[in-house]
Coordinates of C-alpha atoms in Angstrom, one line a residue:
X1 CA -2.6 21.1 10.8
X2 CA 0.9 22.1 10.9
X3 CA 2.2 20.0 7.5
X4 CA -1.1 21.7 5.5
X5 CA 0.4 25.2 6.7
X6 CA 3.8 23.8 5.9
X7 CA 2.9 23.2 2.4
X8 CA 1.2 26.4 2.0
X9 CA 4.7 28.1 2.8
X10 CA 6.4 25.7 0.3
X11 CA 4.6 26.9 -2.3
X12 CA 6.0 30.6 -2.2
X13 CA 8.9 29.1 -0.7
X14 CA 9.8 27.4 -3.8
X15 CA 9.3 30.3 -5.7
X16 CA 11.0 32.3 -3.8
X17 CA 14.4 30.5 -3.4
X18 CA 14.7 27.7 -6.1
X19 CA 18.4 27.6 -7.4
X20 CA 19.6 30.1 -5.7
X21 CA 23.7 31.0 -7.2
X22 CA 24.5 30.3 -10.7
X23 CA 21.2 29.5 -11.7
X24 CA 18.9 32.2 -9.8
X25 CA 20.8 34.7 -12.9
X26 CA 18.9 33.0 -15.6
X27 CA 15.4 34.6 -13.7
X28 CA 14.7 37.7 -13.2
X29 CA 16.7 39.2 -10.0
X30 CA 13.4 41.0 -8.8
X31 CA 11.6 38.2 -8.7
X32 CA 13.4 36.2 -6.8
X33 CA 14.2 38.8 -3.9
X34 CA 10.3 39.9 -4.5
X35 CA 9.3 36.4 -3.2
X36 CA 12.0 35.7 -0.7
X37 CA 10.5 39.1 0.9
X38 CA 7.4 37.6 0.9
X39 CA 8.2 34.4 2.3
X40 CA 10.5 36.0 4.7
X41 CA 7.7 38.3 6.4
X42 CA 4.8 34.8 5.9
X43 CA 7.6 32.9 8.0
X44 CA 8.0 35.7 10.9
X45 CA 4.6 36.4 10.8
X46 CA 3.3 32.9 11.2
X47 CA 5.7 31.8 14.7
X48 CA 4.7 35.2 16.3
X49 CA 1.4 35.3 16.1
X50 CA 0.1 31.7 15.1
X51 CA -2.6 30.4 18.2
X52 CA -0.4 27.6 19.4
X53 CA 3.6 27.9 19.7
X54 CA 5.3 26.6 17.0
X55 CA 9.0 25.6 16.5
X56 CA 10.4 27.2 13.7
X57 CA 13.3 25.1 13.0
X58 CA 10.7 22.4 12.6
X59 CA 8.3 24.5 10.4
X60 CA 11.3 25.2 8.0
X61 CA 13.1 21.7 7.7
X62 CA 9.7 20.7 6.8
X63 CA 9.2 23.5 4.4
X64 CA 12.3 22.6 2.7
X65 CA 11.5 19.3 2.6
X66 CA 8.2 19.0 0.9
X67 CA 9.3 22.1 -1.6
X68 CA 12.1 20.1 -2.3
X69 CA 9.6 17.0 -3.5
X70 CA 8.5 18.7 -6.2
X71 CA 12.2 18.5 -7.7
X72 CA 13.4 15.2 -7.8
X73 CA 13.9 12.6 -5.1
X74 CA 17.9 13.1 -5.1
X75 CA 17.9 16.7 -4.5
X76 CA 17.8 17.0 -0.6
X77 CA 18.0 18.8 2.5
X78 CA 20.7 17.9 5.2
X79 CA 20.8 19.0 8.9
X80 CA 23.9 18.9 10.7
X81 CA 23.0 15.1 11.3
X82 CA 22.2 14.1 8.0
X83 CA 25.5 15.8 6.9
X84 CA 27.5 13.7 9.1
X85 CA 25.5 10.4 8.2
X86 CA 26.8 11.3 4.3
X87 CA 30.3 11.7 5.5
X88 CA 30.4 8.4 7.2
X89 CA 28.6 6.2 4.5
X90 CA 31.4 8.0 2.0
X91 CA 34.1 7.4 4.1
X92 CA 33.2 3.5 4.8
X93 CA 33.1 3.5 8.5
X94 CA 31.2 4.8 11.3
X95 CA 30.4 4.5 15.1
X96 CA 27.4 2.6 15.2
X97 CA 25.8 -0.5 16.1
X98 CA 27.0 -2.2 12.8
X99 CA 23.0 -2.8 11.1
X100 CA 21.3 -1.5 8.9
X101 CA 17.0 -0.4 10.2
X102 CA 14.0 0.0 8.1
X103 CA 12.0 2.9 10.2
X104 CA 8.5 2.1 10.9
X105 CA 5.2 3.8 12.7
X106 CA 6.5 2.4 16.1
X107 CA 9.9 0.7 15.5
X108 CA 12.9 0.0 13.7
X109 CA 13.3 -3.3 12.2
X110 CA 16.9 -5.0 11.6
X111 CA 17.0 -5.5 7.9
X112 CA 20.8 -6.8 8.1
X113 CA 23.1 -7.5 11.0
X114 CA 27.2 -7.2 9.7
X115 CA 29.0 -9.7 11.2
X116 CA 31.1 -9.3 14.5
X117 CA 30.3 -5.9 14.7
X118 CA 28.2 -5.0 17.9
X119 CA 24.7 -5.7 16.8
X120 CA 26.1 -8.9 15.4
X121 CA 27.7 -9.4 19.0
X122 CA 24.7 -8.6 21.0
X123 CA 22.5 -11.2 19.2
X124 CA 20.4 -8.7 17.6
X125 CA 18.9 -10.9 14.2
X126 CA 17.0 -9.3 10.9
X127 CA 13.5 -8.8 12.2
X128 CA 13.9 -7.7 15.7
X129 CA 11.5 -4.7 15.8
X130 CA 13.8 -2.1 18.1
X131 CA 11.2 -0.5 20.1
X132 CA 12.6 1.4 22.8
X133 CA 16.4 2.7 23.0
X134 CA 18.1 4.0 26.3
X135 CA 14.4 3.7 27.7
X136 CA 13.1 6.0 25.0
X137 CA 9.8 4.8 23.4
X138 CA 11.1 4.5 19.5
X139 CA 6.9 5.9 18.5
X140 CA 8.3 9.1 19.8
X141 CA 10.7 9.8 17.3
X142 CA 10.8 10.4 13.5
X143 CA 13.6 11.2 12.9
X144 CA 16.3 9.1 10.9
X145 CA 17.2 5.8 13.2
X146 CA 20.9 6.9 12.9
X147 CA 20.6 9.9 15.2
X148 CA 19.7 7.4 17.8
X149 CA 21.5 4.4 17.8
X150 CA 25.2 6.1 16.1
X151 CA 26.9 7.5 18.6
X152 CA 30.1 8.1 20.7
X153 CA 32.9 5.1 20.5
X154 CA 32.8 2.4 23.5
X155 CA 29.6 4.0 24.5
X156 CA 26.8 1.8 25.4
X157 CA 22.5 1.9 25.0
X158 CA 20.1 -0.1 25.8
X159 CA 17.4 -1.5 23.5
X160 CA 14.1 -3.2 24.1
X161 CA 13.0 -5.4 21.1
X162 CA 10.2 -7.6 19.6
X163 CA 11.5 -11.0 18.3
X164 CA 8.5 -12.7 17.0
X165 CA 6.3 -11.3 19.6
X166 CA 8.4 -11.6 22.2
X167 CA 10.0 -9.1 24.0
X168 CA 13.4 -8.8 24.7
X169 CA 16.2 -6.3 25.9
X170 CA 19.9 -6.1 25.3
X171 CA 23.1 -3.6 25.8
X172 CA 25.5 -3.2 23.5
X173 CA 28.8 -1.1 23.2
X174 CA 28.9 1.2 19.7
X175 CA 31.9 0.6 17.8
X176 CA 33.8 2.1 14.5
X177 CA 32.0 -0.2 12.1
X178 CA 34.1 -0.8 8.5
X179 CA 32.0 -0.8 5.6
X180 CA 34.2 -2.6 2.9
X181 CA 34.1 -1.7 -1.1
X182 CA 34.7 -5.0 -1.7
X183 CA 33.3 -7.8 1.2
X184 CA 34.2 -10.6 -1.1
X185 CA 36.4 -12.4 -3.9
X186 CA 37.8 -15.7 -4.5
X187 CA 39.5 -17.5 -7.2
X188 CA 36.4 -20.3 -8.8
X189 CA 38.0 -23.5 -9.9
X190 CA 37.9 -23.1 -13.8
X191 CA 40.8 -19.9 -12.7
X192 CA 38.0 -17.0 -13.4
X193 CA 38.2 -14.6 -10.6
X194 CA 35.1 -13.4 -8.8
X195 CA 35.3 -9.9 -7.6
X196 CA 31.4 -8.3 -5.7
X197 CA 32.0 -4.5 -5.5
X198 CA 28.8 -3.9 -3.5
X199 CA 29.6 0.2 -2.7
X200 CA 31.7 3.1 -4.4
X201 CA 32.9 4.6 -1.3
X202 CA 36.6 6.3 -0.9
X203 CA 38.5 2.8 -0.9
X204 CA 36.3 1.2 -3.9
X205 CA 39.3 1.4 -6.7
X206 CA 41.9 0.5 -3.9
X207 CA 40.3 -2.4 -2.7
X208 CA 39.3 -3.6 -6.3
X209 CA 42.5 -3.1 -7.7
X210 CA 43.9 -5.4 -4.2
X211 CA 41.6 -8.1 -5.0
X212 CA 42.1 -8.4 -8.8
X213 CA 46.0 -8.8 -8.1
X214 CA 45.2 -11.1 -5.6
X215 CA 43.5 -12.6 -8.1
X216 CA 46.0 -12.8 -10.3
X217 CA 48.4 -14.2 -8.6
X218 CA 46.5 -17.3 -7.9
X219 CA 45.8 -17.8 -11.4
X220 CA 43.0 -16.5 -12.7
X221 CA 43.0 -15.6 -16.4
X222 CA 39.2 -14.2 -16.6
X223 CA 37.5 -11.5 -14.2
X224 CA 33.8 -11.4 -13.2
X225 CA 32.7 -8.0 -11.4
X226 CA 29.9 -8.1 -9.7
X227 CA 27.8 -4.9 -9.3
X228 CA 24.3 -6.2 -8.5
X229 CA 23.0 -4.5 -5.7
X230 CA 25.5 -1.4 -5.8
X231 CA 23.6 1.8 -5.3
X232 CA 26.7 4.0 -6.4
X233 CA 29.0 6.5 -4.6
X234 CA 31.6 8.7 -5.3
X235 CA 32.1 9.6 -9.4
X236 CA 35.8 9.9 -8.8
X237 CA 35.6 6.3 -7.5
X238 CA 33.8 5.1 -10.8
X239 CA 36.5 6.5 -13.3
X240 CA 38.6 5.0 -10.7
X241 CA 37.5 1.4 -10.9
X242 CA 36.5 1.9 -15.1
X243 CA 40.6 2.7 -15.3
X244 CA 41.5 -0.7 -13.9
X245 CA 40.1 -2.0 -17.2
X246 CA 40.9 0.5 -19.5
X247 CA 44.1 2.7 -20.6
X248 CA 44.7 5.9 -19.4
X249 CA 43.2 8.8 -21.4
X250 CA 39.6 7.2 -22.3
X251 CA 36.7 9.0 -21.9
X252 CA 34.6 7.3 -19.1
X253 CA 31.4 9.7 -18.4
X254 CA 30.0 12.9 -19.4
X255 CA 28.1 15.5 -17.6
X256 CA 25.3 17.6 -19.0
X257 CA 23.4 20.4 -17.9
X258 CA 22.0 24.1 -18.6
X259 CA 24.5 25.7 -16.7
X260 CA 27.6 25.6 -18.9
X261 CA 30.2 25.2 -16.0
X262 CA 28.7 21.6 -15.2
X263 CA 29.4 20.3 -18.7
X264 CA 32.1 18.0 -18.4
X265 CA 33.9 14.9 -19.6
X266 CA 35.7 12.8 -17.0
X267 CA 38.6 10.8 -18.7
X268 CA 40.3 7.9 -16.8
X269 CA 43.5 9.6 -15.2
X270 CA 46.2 6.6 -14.2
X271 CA 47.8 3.7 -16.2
X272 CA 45.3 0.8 -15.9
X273 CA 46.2 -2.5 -14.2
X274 CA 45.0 -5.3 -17.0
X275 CA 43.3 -4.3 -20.4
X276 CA 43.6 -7.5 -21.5
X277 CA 42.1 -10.2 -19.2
X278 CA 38.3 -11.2 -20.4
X279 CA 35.6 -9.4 -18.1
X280 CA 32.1 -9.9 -17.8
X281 CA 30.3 -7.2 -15.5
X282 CA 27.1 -8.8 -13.8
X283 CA 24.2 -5.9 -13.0
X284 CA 20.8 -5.8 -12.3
X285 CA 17.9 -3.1 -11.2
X286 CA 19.5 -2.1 -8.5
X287 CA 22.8 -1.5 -9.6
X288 CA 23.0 2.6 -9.8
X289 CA 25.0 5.3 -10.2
X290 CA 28.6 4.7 -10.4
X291 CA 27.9 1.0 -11.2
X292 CA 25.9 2.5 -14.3
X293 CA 29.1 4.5 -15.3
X294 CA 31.9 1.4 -15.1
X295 CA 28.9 -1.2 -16.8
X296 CA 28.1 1.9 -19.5
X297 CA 31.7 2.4 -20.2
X298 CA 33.1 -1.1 -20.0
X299 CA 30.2 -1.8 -22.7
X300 CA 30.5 1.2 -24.7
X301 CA 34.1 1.0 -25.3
X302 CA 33.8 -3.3 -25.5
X303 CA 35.7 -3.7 -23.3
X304 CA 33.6 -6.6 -21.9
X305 CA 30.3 -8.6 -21.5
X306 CA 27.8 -7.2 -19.5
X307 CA 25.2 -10.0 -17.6
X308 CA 22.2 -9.6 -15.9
X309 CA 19.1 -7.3 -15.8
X310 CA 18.5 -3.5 -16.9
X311 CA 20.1 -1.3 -13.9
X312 CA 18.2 1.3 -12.1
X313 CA 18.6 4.3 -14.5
X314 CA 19.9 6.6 -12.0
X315 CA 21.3 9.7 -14.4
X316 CA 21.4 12.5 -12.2
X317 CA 24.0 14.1 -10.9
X318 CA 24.6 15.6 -7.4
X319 CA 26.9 18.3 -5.8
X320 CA 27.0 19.0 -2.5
X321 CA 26.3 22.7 -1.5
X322 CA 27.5 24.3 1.9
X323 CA 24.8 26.2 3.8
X324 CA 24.6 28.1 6.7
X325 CA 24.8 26.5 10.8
X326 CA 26.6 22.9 9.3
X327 CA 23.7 21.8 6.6
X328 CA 24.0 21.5 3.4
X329 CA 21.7 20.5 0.4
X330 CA 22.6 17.9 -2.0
X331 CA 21.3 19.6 -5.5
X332 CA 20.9 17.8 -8.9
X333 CA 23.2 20.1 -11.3
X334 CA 23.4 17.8 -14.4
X335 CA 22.8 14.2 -16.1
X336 CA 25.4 11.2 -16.8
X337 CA 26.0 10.4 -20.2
X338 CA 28.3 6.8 -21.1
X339 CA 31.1 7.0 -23.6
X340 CA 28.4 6.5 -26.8
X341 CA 26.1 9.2 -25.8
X342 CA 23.5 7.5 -24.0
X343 CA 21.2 9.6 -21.1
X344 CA 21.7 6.8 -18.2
X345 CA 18.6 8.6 -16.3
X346 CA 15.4 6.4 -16.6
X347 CA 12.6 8.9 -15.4
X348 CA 11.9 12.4 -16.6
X349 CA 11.0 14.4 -13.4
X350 CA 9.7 17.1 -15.2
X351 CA 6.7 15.4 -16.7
X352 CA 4.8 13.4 -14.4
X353 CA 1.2 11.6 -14.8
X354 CA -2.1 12.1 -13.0
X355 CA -0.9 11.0 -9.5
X356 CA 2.9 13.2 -9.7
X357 CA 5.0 10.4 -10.4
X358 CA 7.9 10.8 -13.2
X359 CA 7.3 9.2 -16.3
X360 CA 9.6 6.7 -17.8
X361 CA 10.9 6.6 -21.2
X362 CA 8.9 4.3 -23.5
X363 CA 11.0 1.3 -25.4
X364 CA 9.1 2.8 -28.6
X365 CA 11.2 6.2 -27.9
X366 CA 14.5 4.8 -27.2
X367 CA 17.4 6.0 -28.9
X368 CA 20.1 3.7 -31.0
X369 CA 24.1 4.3 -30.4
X370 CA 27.1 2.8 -31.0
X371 CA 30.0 1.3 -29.5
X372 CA 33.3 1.8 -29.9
X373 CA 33.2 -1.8 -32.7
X374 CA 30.1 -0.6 -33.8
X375 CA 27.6 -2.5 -31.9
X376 CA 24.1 -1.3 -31.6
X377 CA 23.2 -0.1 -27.9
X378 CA 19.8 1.9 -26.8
X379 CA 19.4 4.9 -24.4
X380 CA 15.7 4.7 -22.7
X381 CA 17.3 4.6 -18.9
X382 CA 20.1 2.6 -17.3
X383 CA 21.8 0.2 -19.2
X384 CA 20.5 -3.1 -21.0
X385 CA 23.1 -5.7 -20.7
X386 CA 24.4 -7.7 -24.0
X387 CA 22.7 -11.1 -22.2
X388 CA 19.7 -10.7 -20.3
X389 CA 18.4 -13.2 -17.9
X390 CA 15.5 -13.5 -16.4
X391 CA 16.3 -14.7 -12.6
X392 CA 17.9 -10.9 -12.7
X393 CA 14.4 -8.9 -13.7
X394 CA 12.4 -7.7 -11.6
X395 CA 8.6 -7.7 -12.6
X396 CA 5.6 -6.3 -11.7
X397 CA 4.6 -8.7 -8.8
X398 CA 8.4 -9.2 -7.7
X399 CA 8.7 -5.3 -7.2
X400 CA 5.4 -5.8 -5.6
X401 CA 6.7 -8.3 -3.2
X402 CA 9.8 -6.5 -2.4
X403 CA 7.8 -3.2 -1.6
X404 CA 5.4 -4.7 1.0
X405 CA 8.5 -6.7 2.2
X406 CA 7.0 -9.9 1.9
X407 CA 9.9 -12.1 0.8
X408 CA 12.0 -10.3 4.2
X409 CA 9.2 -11.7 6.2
X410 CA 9.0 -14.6 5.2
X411 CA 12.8 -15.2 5.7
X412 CA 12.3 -14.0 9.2
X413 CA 9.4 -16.8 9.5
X414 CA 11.8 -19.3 7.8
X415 CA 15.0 -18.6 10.0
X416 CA 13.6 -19.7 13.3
X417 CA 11.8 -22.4 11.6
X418 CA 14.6 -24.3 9.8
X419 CA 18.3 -25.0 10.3
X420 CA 21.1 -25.1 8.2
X421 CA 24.7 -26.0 8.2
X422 CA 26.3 -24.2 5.4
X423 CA 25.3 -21.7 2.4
X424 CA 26.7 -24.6 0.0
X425 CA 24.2 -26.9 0.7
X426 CA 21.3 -24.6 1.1
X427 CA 19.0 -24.9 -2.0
X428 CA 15.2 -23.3 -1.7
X429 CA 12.8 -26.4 -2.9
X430 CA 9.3 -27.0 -4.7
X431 CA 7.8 -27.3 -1.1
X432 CA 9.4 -24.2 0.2
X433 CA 8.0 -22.3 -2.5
X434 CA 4.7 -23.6 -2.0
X435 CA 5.0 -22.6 1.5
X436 CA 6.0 -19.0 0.3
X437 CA 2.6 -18.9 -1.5
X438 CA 0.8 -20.5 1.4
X439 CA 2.4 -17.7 3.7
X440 CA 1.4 -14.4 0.6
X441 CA -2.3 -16.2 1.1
X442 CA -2.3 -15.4 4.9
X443 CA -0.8 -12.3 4.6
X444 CA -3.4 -11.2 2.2
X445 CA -1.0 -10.0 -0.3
X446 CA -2.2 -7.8 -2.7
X447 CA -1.2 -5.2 -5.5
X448 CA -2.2 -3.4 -8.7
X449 CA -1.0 -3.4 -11.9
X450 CA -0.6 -0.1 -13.8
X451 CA -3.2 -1.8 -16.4
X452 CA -5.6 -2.4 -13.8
X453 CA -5.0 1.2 -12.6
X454 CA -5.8 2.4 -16.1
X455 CA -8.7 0.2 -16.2
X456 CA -10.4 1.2 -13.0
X457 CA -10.2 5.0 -14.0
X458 CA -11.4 3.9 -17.3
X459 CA -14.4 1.9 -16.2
X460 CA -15.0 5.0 -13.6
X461 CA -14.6 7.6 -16.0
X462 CA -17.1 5.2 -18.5
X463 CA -19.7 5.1 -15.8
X464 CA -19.9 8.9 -15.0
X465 CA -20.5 9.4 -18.8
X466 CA -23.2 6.9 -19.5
X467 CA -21.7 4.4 -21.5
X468 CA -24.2 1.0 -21.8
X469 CA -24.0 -2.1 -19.5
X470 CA -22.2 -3.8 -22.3
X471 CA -19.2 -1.6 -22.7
X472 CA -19.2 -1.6 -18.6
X473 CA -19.1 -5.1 -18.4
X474 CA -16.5 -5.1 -20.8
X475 CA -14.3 -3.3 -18.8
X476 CA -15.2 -5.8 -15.4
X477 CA -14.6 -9.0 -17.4
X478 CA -11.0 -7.8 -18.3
X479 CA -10.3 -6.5 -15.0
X480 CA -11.6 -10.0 -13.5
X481 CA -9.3 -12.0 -16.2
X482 CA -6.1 -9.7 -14.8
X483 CA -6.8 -11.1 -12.0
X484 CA -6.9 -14.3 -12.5
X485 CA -3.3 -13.6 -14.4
X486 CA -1.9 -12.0 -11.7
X487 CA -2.0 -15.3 -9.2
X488 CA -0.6 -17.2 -12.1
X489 CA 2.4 -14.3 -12.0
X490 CA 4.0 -16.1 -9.2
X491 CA 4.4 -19.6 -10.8
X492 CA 5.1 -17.4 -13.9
X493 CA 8.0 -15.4 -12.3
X494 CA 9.1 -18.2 -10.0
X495 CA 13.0 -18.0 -11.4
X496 CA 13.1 -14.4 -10.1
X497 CA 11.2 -14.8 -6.9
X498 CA 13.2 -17.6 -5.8
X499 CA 16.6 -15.7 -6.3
X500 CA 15.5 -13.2 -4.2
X501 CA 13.7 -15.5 -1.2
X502 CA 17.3 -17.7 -1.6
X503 CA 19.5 -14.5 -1.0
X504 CA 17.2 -13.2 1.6
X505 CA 17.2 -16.3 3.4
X506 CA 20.9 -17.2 3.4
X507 CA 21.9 -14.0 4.7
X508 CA 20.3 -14.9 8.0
X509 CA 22.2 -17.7 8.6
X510 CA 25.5 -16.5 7.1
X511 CA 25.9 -12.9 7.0
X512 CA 27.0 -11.4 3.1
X513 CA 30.0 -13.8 3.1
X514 CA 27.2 -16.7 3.1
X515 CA 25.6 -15.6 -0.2
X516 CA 28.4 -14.8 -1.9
X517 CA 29.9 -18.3 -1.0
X518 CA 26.6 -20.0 -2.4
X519 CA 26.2 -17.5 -5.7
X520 CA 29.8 -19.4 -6.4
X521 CA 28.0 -22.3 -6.7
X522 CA 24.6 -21.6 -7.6
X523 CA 24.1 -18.6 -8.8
X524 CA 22.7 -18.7 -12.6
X525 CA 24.5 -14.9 -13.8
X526 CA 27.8 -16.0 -12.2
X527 CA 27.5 -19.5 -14.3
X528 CA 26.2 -17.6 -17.3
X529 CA 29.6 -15.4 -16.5
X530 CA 31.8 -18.4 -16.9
X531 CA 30.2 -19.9 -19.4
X532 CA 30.8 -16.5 -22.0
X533 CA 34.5 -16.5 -20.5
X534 CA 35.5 -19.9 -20.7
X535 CA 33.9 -20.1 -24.8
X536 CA 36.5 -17.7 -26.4
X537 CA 34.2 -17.7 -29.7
X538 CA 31.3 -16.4 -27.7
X539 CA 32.9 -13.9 -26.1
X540 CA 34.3 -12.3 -28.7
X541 CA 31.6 -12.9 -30.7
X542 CA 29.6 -10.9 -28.3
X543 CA 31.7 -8.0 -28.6
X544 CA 32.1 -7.4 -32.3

């Protein structure tokens, strides 16, 4: 009852107070004080005289909230919590348990442990289902995880878990838990240096810079940076990193938006450390953000090879904005542009479909640009690296599986099934995958196309009008032949699948350093990495 009156206030809420500073001048003034009057006396009318009490900090975070939705999903509200939990993932560290939760109905389930940091310690493992903390049912709460298990340092809590239906307890002591920029590098034997920049937090540039010196003084003569994975950070941080590679004085990023004073272009600032050694820059779909900005100007400017799978497309720009009582809101102002002019932002918020969800640039409408030699590059969302391959993509049944987190489960299922003695020698077989399908048939996984979306309205929309059996029929056979596609999708996609159940898997056993120790030796972008730098022809060839 409460969220339907909620989103009735949201309504003239957004109205009311939508950009309010530089932007609320390009409305009219009256209009915008008309309907914060109105929402203002709504509000105080509502918590005086509603029939049940109500708690009006509540009623407005939610109102804020679910106005806010109707924006885009970057632009959000922070309490005096949520404002703290930005500081910390920025700054790299935290007090805190050391894991990361997925929150659920009742619980909140370990989706990494980082090792020898307190959860690590305590014995906590991906999976456990954290059901009660300090003796506080976890169902009671909705809130974000972090405001219960962060805390003060050396203090302890209690938690009471689920671990494959049984239940256990344990107590562990919080402690300041480092989040590195970069968790891994090592020279590989043919002298290319492997660098995995996994966040763009304060210490990214410092850390990267560290590791490729390292690097270099060991021997290497080629550089692979690895940004698969990396949701982004800090802008400064991704000129930062982008000025390693390039001389001083390029332009990295620009910014773009209605308001004028948000137009800008962000130029690398410092001498760089080695414009010459031969990069390759390995993304895929979930590398955002800042990663988009160093792959978009590192290809842009040809300066090197980028590897791996389209990233995210995540264009928009965010600036914090102080509010009253210690919260904030985190407000799009503008988009990021690379070096050649291309938008990086994949979906257009302000035109959505039938069910409210952005629409994505079609390949049909993409845009050509240039690099700096002259090579073609297309807009249309993220960025498409120079070689694509397909153990990187994610398709429509891999998203699938990812989004009903059947390939985590089944790790969790595999893990206190199997053992295994190091990352090297770990290698996900024929029977392994069958057992993966096997364990998707139990689970009665399921999901829908966007075809078969389209179809359904189609054949429902067909029916209501009176089209003939035949043309109805029509409609069923082709559904029932998707289908029958759609199980052959996971033989199909098998490359891609497998990546993912081999990462998700070895992290159980060996923490991050694990994976990164096995994608050394059997990871196909880092061999398709080495293989560009070690052929001199190809490389360059690639480039010009």
């Amino acid at each position: 009852m409460k969220n339907r009156i909620v989103k009735r206030i949201s309504v003239v809420f957004i109205a009311g107070i939508l950009f309010i500073g530089a932007s609320s001048f390009r409305t009219d003034f009256f209009e915008i004080a008309k309907q914060l009057e109105i929402f203002t006396t709504l509000f105080k009318e509502l918590n005086m005289n509603y029939v049940d009490e109500t708690n009006p900090a509540e009623l407005m975070d939610t109102a804020i909230k679910a106005m806010l939705e109707d924006l885009d999903p970057y632009t959000n509200y922070y309490n005096e919590q949520d404002v703290e939990a930005a500081r910390m993932n920025t700054a790299g560290e935290y007090q805190g348990i050391g894991a990361s939760v997925r929150i659920q109905k009742n619980s909140f389930v370990i989706v990494e442990t980082y090792k020898d940091f307190p959860a690590d310690k305590a014995g906590l493992k991906p999976g456990d289902e954290i059901t009660e903390i300090g003796g506080l049912s976890v169902a009671d709460f909705t809130d974000n995880a972090s405001d219960l298990l962060n805390g003060a340092p050396n203090s302890q809590i209690s938690l009471t878990y689920l671990r494959q239906g049984k239940k256990l307890s344990t107590t562990l002591t919080r402690g300041l838990v480092t989040l590195k920029a970069v968790p891994f590098y090592e020279l590989l034997p043919d002298n290319t240096g492997y660098i995995v920049l996994s966040r763009f937090n304060e210490n990214a540039s410092s850390e990267t810079i560290k590791a490729l010196k390292d690097l270099e003084a060991k021997g290497a003569t080629k550089i692979i940076l690895d940004l698969r994975g990396n949701p982004g950070g800090l802008l400064s941080e991704a000129i930062n990193v982008s000025n390693i590679f390039l001389d001083k004085g390029q332009l990295i990023t620009t910014t773009k938006s209605v308001i004028e004073k948000y137009n800008r272009e962000y130029f690398t600032q410092k001498e760089p450390i080695n414009t010459k050694i031969p990069l390759v820059v390995i993304i895929n779909g979930r590398s955002a953000s800042a990663s988009e900005i160093v792959a978009g100007s590192i290809q842009d400017l040809d300066r090197g090879v980028i590897v791996g799978a389209r990233s995210f497309g995540k264009g928009l720009v965010q600036r914090p904005k102080e509010l009253a009582y210690g919260t904030q809101l985190k407000l799009t102002i503008s988009r990021y542009y690379t070096p050649s002019g291309r938008c990086i932002q994949a979906l257009n918020y302000r035109e959505r479909d039938k069910d409210g969800k952005a629409i994505r640039t079609k390949m049909e409408d993409y845009n050509e640009f240039k690099t700096k030699n002259g090579r073609s590059v297309f807009d249309g969302g993220g960025v498409l690296p120079d070689i694509t391959l397909e153990t990187s993509e994610f398709s429509a049944v891999t998203n699938a599986l990812l989004a009903n987190n059947a390939i985590f489960d089944f790790a969790t299922q595999y893990y206190y099934s199997h053992k295994l003695e190091s990352p090297q020698a770990f290698k996900f077989t024929e029977e392994d995958y069958n057992s993966f399908k096997t364990y998707l048939n139990k689970s009665d996984f399921s999901y829908q196309t966007r075809t078969e979306k389209d179809l359904e309205e189609a054949l429902f929309t067909a029916e209501e009008e009176g089209f003939s059996a035949d043309i109805l029929d029509n409609y069923k056979q082709t559904l029932a032949e998707i289908k029958i596609a759609k199980k052959a999708d996971l033989d199909i996609k098998k490359a891609e699948i497998t990546t993912l159940l081999t990462d998700e898997i070895i992290k159980r056993y060996f923490f991050q350093e694990g994976l990164y120790q096995h994608y050394i030796l059997e990871n196909p972008e880092i061999a398709e990495a080495q293989e560009i730098l070690n052929n001199t022809t190809r490389y360059q060839g690639i480039l010009k």
